[in-house]
PDB file of C-alpha atoms in Angstrom:
ATOM      1  CA  MET A  26     -26.303 -13.606  -9.253  1.00 38.00           C
ATOM      2  CA  SER A  27     -25.285 -10.038  -8.167  1.00 40.00           C
ATOM      3  CA  ALA A  28     -27.427  -8.348  -5.746  1.00 44.00           C
ATOM      4  CA  ALA A  29     -26.177  -4.405  -6.755  1.00 45.00           C
ATOM      5  CA  ILE A  30     -25.488  -2.763 -10.902  1.00 49.00           C
ATOM      6  CA  PRO A  31     -22.739  -0.142  -9.218  1.00 54.00           C
ATOM      7  CA  SER A  32     -22.935   1.190 -13.263  1.00 70.00           C
ATOM      8  CA  ALA A  33     -26.472   0.088 -14.338  1.00 90.00           C
ATOM      9  CA  ARG A  34     -27.031   1.929 -17.951  1.00 95.00           C
ATOM     10  CA  VAL A  35     -30.310   3.146 -18.876  1.00 97.00           C
ATOM     11  CA  LYS A  36     -31.615   3.877 -22.699  1.00 98.00           C
ATOM     12  CA  ILE A  37     -34.799   5.021 -23.432  1.00 98.00           C
ATOM     13  CA  CYS A  38     -36.899   4.361 -26.688  1.00 97.00           C
ATOM     14  CA  GLY A  39     -39.139   5.603 -28.561  1.00 97.00           C
ATOM     15  CA  LEU A  40     -38.752   9.171 -27.883  1.00 98.00           C
ATOM     16  CA  SER A  41     -40.426  11.416 -30.702  1.00 97.00           C
ATOM     17  CA  THR A  42     -40.785  14.959 -28.933  1.00 97.00           C
ATOM     18  CA  PRO A  43     -38.755  16.880 -27.707  1.00 97.00           C
ATOM     19  CA  GLU A  44     -41.461  18.014 -24.153  1.00 97.00           C
ATOM     20  CA  ALA A  45     -40.339  13.335 -23.808  1.00 96.00           C
ATOM     21  CA  LEU A  46     -36.495  13.968 -24.677  1.00 97.00           C
ATOM     22  CA  ASP A  47     -36.056  17.150 -22.614  1.00 97.00           C
ATOM     23  CA  THR A  48     -37.277  14.426 -20.114  1.00 96.00           C
ATOM     24  CA  ALA A  49     -35.215  11.758 -20.335  1.00 97.00           C
ATOM     25  CA  LEU A  50     -32.722  14.408 -20.405  1.00 97.00           C
ATOM     26  CA  THR A  51     -33.678  15.585 -16.986  1.00 97.00           C
ATOM     27  CA  ALA A  52     -33.917  12.666 -15.700  1.00 96.00           C
ATOM     28  CA  GLY A  53     -29.781  11.408 -17.106  1.00 96.00           C
ATOM     29  CA  ALA A  54     -31.002   8.382 -19.001  1.00 97.00           C
ATOM     30  CA  ASP A  55     -27.169   6.874 -20.558  1.00 97.00           C
ATOM     31  CA  TRP A  56     -28.727   6.899 -24.300  1.00 98.00           C
ATOM     32  CA  ILE A  57     -31.694   8.180 -25.806  1.00 98.00           C
ATOM     33  CA  GLY A  58     -33.494   6.068 -28.725  1.00 98.00           C
ATOM     34  CA  LEU A  59     -34.764   7.173 -31.989  1.00 98.00           C
ATOM     35  CA  VAL A  60     -37.473   4.598 -33.641  1.00 97.00           C
ATOM     36  CA  HIS A  61     -37.086   5.050 -37.627  1.00 97.00           C
ATOM     37  CA  PHE A  62     -40.040   2.296 -38.586  1.00 95.00           C
ATOM     38  CA  PRO A  63     -43.195   3.111 -40.140  1.00 95.00           C
ATOM     39  CA  ARG A  64     -45.080   0.634 -38.321  1.00 92.00           C
ATOM     40  CA  SER A  65     -44.233   1.355 -35.094  1.00 93.00           C
ATOM     41  CA  PRO A  66     -46.125   4.013 -33.130  1.00 94.00           C
ATOM     42  CA  ARG A  67     -43.112   5.868 -32.451  1.00 96.00           C
ATOM     43  CA  HIS A  68     -41.968   6.542 -35.704  1.00 96.00           C
ATOM     44  CA  VAL A  69     -40.484   9.709 -36.207  1.00 97.00           C
ATOM     45  CA  ASP A  70     -38.829  10.733 -39.555  1.00 97.00           C
ATOM     46  CA  PHE A  71     -35.690  11.819 -40.617  1.00 96.00           C
ATOM     47  CA  GLU A  72     -36.783  15.322 -40.573  1.00 97.00           C
ATOM     48  CA  LYS A  73     -37.711  15.212 -37.053  1.00 97.00           C
ATOM     49  CA  ALA A  74     -35.144  12.549 -35.856  1.00 97.00           C
ATOM     50  CA  SER A  75     -32.366  15.879 -37.285  1.00 97.00           C
ATOM     51  CA  ARG A  76     -34.159  18.166 -34.524  1.00 98.00           C
ATOM     52  CA  LEU A  77     -34.638  15.546 -32.326  1.00 98.00           C
ATOM     53  CA  SER A  78     -30.557  14.124 -32.361  1.00 98.00           C
ATOM     54  CA  ALA A  79     -29.785  17.924 -32.440  1.00 98.00           C
ATOM     55  CA  GLN A  80     -31.549  18.053 -29.046  1.00 97.00           C
ATOM     56  CA  ALA A  81     -29.668  15.880 -27.572  1.00 97.00           C
ATOM     57  CA  ARG A  82     -25.942  16.161 -29.337  1.00 96.00           C
ATOM     58  CA  GLY A  83     -23.134  16.466 -26.331  1.00 95.00           C
ATOM     59  CA  ARG A  84     -25.433  15.466 -23.275  1.00 96.00           C
ATOM     60  CA  VAL A  85     -26.457  11.606 -23.636  1.00 97.00           C
ATOM     61  CA  GLU A  86     -25.450   8.627 -26.481  1.00 97.00           C
ATOM     62  CA  ARG A  87     -28.493   8.684 -29.563  1.00 98.00           C
ATOM     63  CA  VAL A  88     -29.708   5.566 -30.794  1.00 98.00           C
ATOM     64  CA  VAL A  89     -30.975   5.378 -33.858  1.00 98.00           C
ATOM     65  CA  LEU A  90     -33.739   1.802 -34.100  1.00 98.00           C
ATOM     66  CA  LEU A  91     -33.771   0.808 -37.640  1.00 98.00           C
ATOM     67  CA  VAL A  92     -35.367  -2.835 -39.036  1.00 97.00           C
ATOM     68  CA  ASP A  93     -33.597  -4.722 -41.516  1.00 97.00           C
ATOM     69  CA  PRO A  94     -32.464  -1.982 -43.549  1.00 98.00           C
ATOM     70  CA  ASP A  95     -31.325  -1.666 -46.619  1.00 98.00           C
ATOM     71  CA  ASP A  96     -28.401   0.851 -47.320  1.00 98.00           C
ATOM     72  CA  ALA A  97     -29.925   3.942 -48.261  1.00 98.00           C
ATOM     73  CA  LEU A  98     -31.690   3.671 -45.716  1.00 98.00           C
ATOM     74  CA  VAL A  99     -29.143   3.165 -43.431  1.00 98.00           C
ATOM     75  CA  ARG A 100     -26.934   6.507 -45.281  1.00 98.00           C
ATOM     76  CA  ALA A 101     -29.653   8.548 -44.723  1.00 98.00           C
ATOM     77  CA  ALA A 102     -30.379   7.901 -40.975  1.00 98.00           C
ATOM     78  CA  VAL A 103     -26.203   8.749 -40.490  1.00 98.00           C
ATOM     79  CA  GLU A 104     -26.656  11.454 -42.647  1.00 97.00           C
ATOM     80  CA  SER A 105     -29.422  12.725 -40.425  1.00 96.00           C
ATOM     81  CA  MET A 106     -29.323  11.976 -36.960  1.00 96.00           C
ATOM     82  CA  ASP A 107     -25.293  11.517 -36.979  1.00 97.00           C
ATOM     83  CA  PRO A 108     -26.160   8.764 -34.101  1.00 98.00           C
ATOM     84  CA  ASP A 109     -23.528   7.586 -31.814  1.00 98.00           C
ATOM     85  CA  LEU A 110     -25.430   3.842 -32.165  1.00 98.00           C
ATOM     86  CA  ILE A 111     -27.297   2.119 -34.769  1.00 98.00           C
ATOM     87  CA  GLN A 112     -29.768  -0.402 -32.857  1.00 98.00           C
ATOM     88  CA  LEU A 113     -30.791  -3.079 -35.578  1.00 98.00           C
ATOM     89  CA  HIS A 114     -34.267  -4.794 -34.702  1.00 95.00           C
ATOM     90  CA  GLY A 115     -34.912  -6.720 -36.881  1.00 95.00           C
ATOM     91  CA  ARG A 116     -34.246  -9.976 -39.102  1.00 95.00           C
ATOM     92  CA  GLU A 117     -30.595  -9.111 -39.720  1.00 98.00           C
ATOM     93  CA  SER A 118     -28.399 -11.955 -40.430  1.00 98.00           C
ATOM     94  CA  PRO A 119     -24.789 -11.630 -38.950  1.00 98.00           C
ATOM     95  CA  ASP A 120     -23.366 -10.440 -42.270  1.00 98.00           C
ATOM     96  CA  ARG A 121     -25.677  -8.239 -42.744  1.00 98.00           C
ATOM     97  CA  VAL A 122     -25.395  -6.918 -39.794  1.00 98.00           C
ATOM     98  CA  ALA A 123     -20.911  -6.409 -40.260  1.00 98.00           C
ATOM     99  CA  ALA A 124     -22.064  -4.861 -43.546  1.00 98.00           C
ATOM    100  CA  ILE A 125     -24.396  -2.434 -41.991  1.00 98.00           C
ATOM    101  CA  ARG A 126     -21.721  -1.322 -39.230  1.00 98.00           C
ATOM    102  CA  ALA A 127     -18.774  -1.006 -41.577  1.00 98.00           C
ATOM    103  CA  LEU A 128     -21.542   0.968 -44.470  1.00 98.00           C
ATOM    104  CA  ALA A 129     -22.728   3.545 -41.122  1.00 98.00           C
ATOM    105  CA  GLY A 130     -19.236   3.880 -39.422  1.00 98.00           C
ATOM    106  CA  ARG A 131     -20.654   3.632 -36.507  1.00 97.00           C
ATOM    107  CA  PRO A 132     -21.208   1.032 -33.324  1.00 98.00           C
ATOM    108  CA  VAL A 133     -23.995  -1.140 -33.964  1.00 98.00           C
ATOM    109  CA  MET A 134     -26.223  -2.987 -31.054  1.00 98.00           C
ATOM    110  CA  LYS A 135     -28.460  -5.595 -32.351  1.00 98.00           C
ATOM    111  CA  ALA A 136     -31.317  -7.219 -31.140  1.00 97.00           C
ATOM    112  CA  ILE A 137     -32.267 -11.043 -30.307  1.00 96.00           C
ATOM    113  CA  GLY A 138     -35.296 -12.130 -29.657  1.00 95.00           C
ATOM    114  CA  VAL A 139     -35.660 -14.747 -25.977  1.00 95.00           C
ATOM    115  CA  ALA A 140     -38.837 -16.569 -25.626  1.00 93.00           C
ATOM    116  CA  THR A 141     -36.193 -19.780 -24.645  1.00 94.00           C
ATOM    117  CA  PRO A 142     -33.272 -21.243 -24.081  1.00 95.00           C
ATOM    118  CA  THR A 143     -32.184 -22.175 -27.342  1.00 95.00           C
ATOM    119  CA  ASP A 144     -32.808 -18.194 -28.726  1.00 95.00           C
ATOM    120  CA  LEU A 145     -29.912 -17.392 -26.769  1.00 97.00           C
ATOM    121  CA  GLU A 146     -27.256 -19.643 -29.319  1.00 96.00           C
ATOM    122  CA  ALA A 147     -27.527 -17.464 -32.049  1.00 96.00           C
ATOM    123  CA  ILE A 148     -25.675 -14.656 -29.434  1.00 97.00           C
ATOM    124  CA  PRO A 149     -21.912 -15.501 -30.460  1.00 97.00           C
ATOM    125  CA  ALA A 150     -22.520 -14.940 -33.903  1.00 98.00           C
ATOM    126  CA  TYR A 151     -24.192 -11.922 -33.424  1.00 98.00           C
ATOM    127  CA  ALA A 152     -21.598 -10.562 -30.702  1.00 98.00           C
ATOM    128  CA  ALA A 153     -18.903 -11.287 -33.159  1.00 98.00           C
ATOM    129  CA  VAL A 154     -20.062  -8.540 -35.645  1.00 98.00           C
ATOM    130  CA  ALA A 155     -22.058  -6.087 -33.515  1.00 98.00           C
ATOM    131  CA  ASP A 156     -20.500  -4.017 -30.933  1.00 98.00           C
ATOM    132  CA  ARG A 157     -23.588  -4.658 -27.854  1.00 98.00           C
ATOM    133  CA  ILE A 158     -26.556  -7.015 -27.611  1.00 98.00           C
ATOM    134  CA  LEU A 159     -30.012  -6.048 -26.679  1.00 98.00           C
ATOM    135  CA  LEU A 160     -32.074  -8.567 -25.304  1.00 97.00           C
ATOM    136  CA  ASP A 161     -35.680  -8.278 -25.791  1.00 95.00           C
ATOM    137  CA  ALA A 162     -38.711 -10.691 -26.132  1.00 92.00           C
ATOM    138  CA  LYS A 163     -39.678 -12.341 -29.147  1.00 88.00           C
ATOM    139  CA  PRO A 164     -42.742 -10.913 -30.132  1.00 76.00           C
ATOM    140  CA  PRO A 165     -45.915 -13.169 -30.350  1.00 65.00           C
ATOM    141  CA  PRO A 166     -46.503 -14.504 -33.494  1.00 59.00           C
ATOM    142  CA  GLY A 167     -48.112 -12.332 -36.368  1.00 57.00           C
ATOM    143  CA  ALA A 168     -47.239  -9.565 -33.631  1.00 56.00           C
ATOM    144  CA  ALA A 169     -46.944  -6.038 -36.089  1.00 54.00           C
ATOM    145  CA  LEU A 170     -44.069  -4.971 -33.962  1.00 58.00           C
ATOM    146  CA  PRO A 171     -40.658  -6.556 -33.220  1.00 57.00           C
ATOM    147  CA  GLY A 172     -40.056  -4.086 -29.708  1.00 51.00           C
ATOM    148  CA  GLY A 173     -41.828  -2.576 -27.613  1.00 52.00           C
ATOM    149  CA  ASN A 174     -45.024  -4.874 -27.058  1.00 54.00           C
ATOM    150  CA  GLY A 175     -44.364  -4.562 -23.170  1.00 67.00           C
ATOM    151  CA  GLN A 176     -43.885  -8.062 -22.982  1.00 79.00           C
ATOM    152  CA  ARG A 177     -41.090  -9.864 -21.011  1.00 90.00           C
ATOM    153  CA  PHE A 178     -39.493 -13.039 -21.543  1.00 93.00           C
ATOM    154  CA  ASP A 179     -38.910 -15.304 -18.177  1.00 94.00           C
ATOM    155  CA  TRP A 180     -35.354 -13.700 -17.159  1.00 96.00           C
ATOM    156  CA  ALA A 181     -34.445 -17.179 -15.566  1.00 95.00           C
ATOM    157  CA  ILE A 182     -33.153 -18.528 -18.685  1.00 95.00           C
ATOM    158  CA  LEU A 183     -30.049 -16.469 -18.563  1.00 96.00           C
ATOM    159  CA  ALA A 184     -29.100 -18.250 -15.032  1.00 92.00           C
ATOM    160  CA  ASP A 185     -26.313 -20.066 -16.550  1.00 88.00           C
ATOM    161  CA  ALA A 186     -25.994 -18.117 -20.035  1.00 92.00           C
ATOM    162  CA  VAL A 187     -22.400 -16.322 -21.228  1.00 91.00           C
ATOM    163  CA  LEU A 188     -23.561 -13.173 -21.901  1.00 95.00           C
ATOM    164  CA  PRO A 189     -20.911 -10.694 -23.798  1.00 96.00           C
ATOM    165  CA  ALA A 190     -20.017  -7.556 -21.773  1.00 93.00           C
ATOM    166  CA  GLY A 191     -22.607  -4.466 -21.893  1.00 93.00           C
ATOM    167  CA  THR A 192     -25.554  -6.928 -23.069  1.00 97.00           C
ATOM    168  CA  MET A 193     -29.120  -4.937 -22.560  1.00 98.00           C
ATOM    169  CA  LEU A 194     -32.058  -5.756 -20.973  1.00 97.00           C
ATOM    170  CA  SER A 195     -34.981  -5.094 -22.702  1.00 96.00           C
ATOM    171  CA  GLY A 196     -38.690  -6.680 -22.259  1.00 94.00           C
ATOM    172  CA  GLY A 197     -42.069  -5.436 -20.306  1.00 93.00           C
ATOM    173  CA  LEU A 198     -39.245  -3.235 -17.673  1.00 97.00           C
ATOM    174  CA  ASP A 199     -40.903  -0.533 -15.807  1.00 97.00           C
ATOM    175  CA  ALA A 200     -40.479   1.245 -12.376  1.00 97.00           C
ATOM    176  CA  GLY A 201     -41.715  -1.556 -10.607  1.00 97.00           C
ATOM    177  CA  ASN A 202     -40.028  -4.873 -11.697  1.00 97.00           C
ATOM    178  CA  VAL A 203     -36.905  -3.285 -12.977  1.00 97.00           C
ATOM    179  CA  ALA A 204     -34.936  -3.971  -9.956  1.00 95.00           C
ATOM    180  CA  GLU A 205     -35.595  -7.312  -9.615  1.00 95.00           C
ATOM    181  CA  ALA A 206     -34.519  -7.669 -13.408  1.00 96.00           C
ATOM    182  CA  LEU A 207     -31.272  -6.029 -12.799  1.00 95.00           C
ATOM    183  CA  ASN A 208     -30.568  -8.510  -9.719  1.00 93.00           C
ATOM    184  CA  ARG A 209     -31.936 -11.809 -11.537  1.00 93.00           C
ATOM    185  CA  THR A 210     -29.964 -11.010 -14.657  1.00 94.00           C
ATOM    186  CA  GLY A 211     -26.901  -9.165 -13.754  1.00 92.00           C
ATOM    187  CA  LEU A 212     -27.255  -7.250 -16.359  1.00 95.00           C
ATOM    188  CA  GLY A 213     -25.840  -3.583 -16.057  1.00 94.00           C
ATOM    189  CA  ALA A 214     -28.005  -2.073 -19.114  1.00 97.00           C
ATOM    190  CA  VAL A 215     -31.601  -1.840 -19.619  1.00 97.00           C
ATOM    191  CA  ASP A 216     -34.172   0.030 -22.289  1.00 97.00           C
ATOM    192  CA  VAL A 217     -37.601   0.830 -21.895  1.00 97.00           C
ATOM    193  CA  SER A 218     -40.443   2.444 -23.693  1.00 96.00           C
ATOM    194  CA  SER A 219     -43.696   1.159 -23.431  1.00 94.00           C
ATOM    195  CA  GLY A 220     -43.130   0.643 -20.083  1.00 96.00           C
ATOM    196  CA  VAL A 221     -42.508   4.737 -19.481  1.00 97.00           C
ATOM    197  CA  GLU A 222     -45.863   5.614 -21.677  1.00 97.00           C
ATOM    198  CA  SER A 223     -49.864   5.923 -20.771  1.00 96.00           C
ATOM    199  CA  ALA A 224     -50.542   5.314 -24.491  1.00 95.00           C
ATOM    200  CA  PRO A 225     -48.585   3.627 -27.211  1.00 92.00           C
ATOM    201  CA  GLY A 226     -46.279   6.346 -28.524  1.00 93.00           C
ATOM    202  CA  LEU A 227     -47.287   8.699 -25.350  1.00 96.00           C
ATOM    203  CA  LYS A 228     -43.920   9.135 -23.158  1.00 97.00           C
ATOM    204  CA  ASP A 229     -45.156   9.788 -19.577  1.00 97.00           C
ATOM    205  CA  PRO A 230     -42.917  11.819 -17.811  1.00 96.00           C
ATOM    206  CA  ASP A 231     -43.391  10.953 -13.926  1.00 97.00           C
ATOM    207  CA  LYS A 232     -42.922   7.256 -15.516  1.00 98.00           C
ATOM    208  CA  ILE A 233     -39.626   7.508 -17.213  1.00 98.00           C
ATOM    209  CA  ALA A 234     -38.451   9.977 -14.141  1.00 97.00           C
ATOM    210  CA  ALA A 235     -39.304   6.221 -11.973  1.00 98.00           C
ATOM    211  CA  PHE A 236     -37.911   4.017 -14.350  1.00 97.00           C
ATOM    212  CA  VAL A 237     -34.286   6.090 -14.117  1.00 97.00           C
ATOM    213  CA  ALA A 238     -34.622   6.747 -10.611  1.00 96.00           C
ATOM    214  CA  ALA A 239     -35.242   3.151  -9.688  1.00 97.00           C
ATOM    215  CA  VAL A 240     -32.332   1.719 -11.495  1.00 96.00           C
ATOM    216  CA  ARG A 241     -29.718   3.898 -10.038  1.00 93.00           C
ATOM    217  CA  ALA A 242     -31.731   3.044  -6.451  1.00 92.00           C
ATOM    218  CA  ALA A 243     -31.255  -0.721  -7.712  1.00 88.00           C
ATOM    219  CA  ALA A 244     -27.290  -0.406  -8.676  1.00 71.00           C
ATOM    220  CA  GLY A 245     -26.921   1.711  -5.248  1.00 63.00           C
TER     221      GLY A 245
END
């Protein structure tokens, strides 16, 4: 793998307050993620998401995270947030991903949970219909959340994998390990949520700044 990632990009996910969002923008994040999933401690309703999206418009790419949404929820998300990208973090099939992309008229990123090499076998089917793939740690059995659990998977699984351009890495990342993650996987995009929090759903400004700085340093 390359020792330096010249153009690594950063997504700060699960932002829920104007202050946290401003911190991410000031730090230089490339994407901001707004979670619409009521079981998540990072959930924002569409009224709040609309305000946060407007705050970020023109400054960063705005992502809405949805979990197994029906058509009505997709339409509501697009209408309220006007997102630049829709992140699907549930058990959506490739056909459903394609249908959501067509319905929304927006690019789509599909999250795939990874625990063993066999989990990578799903990538080609999703890469054929999604604009970007996100590899996240597969949640443990019985977990309430499909992501944002602060766990990482074994990056060695990706050593010989042929991954689509733009594949993003997530799962258990923080300022202390993101440089290693970039260097070991060779990927050029990372997504963090719990790794920049002081408590579930509570973003820490210093951790956000440190995470972005660590990515930029690794890419330098």
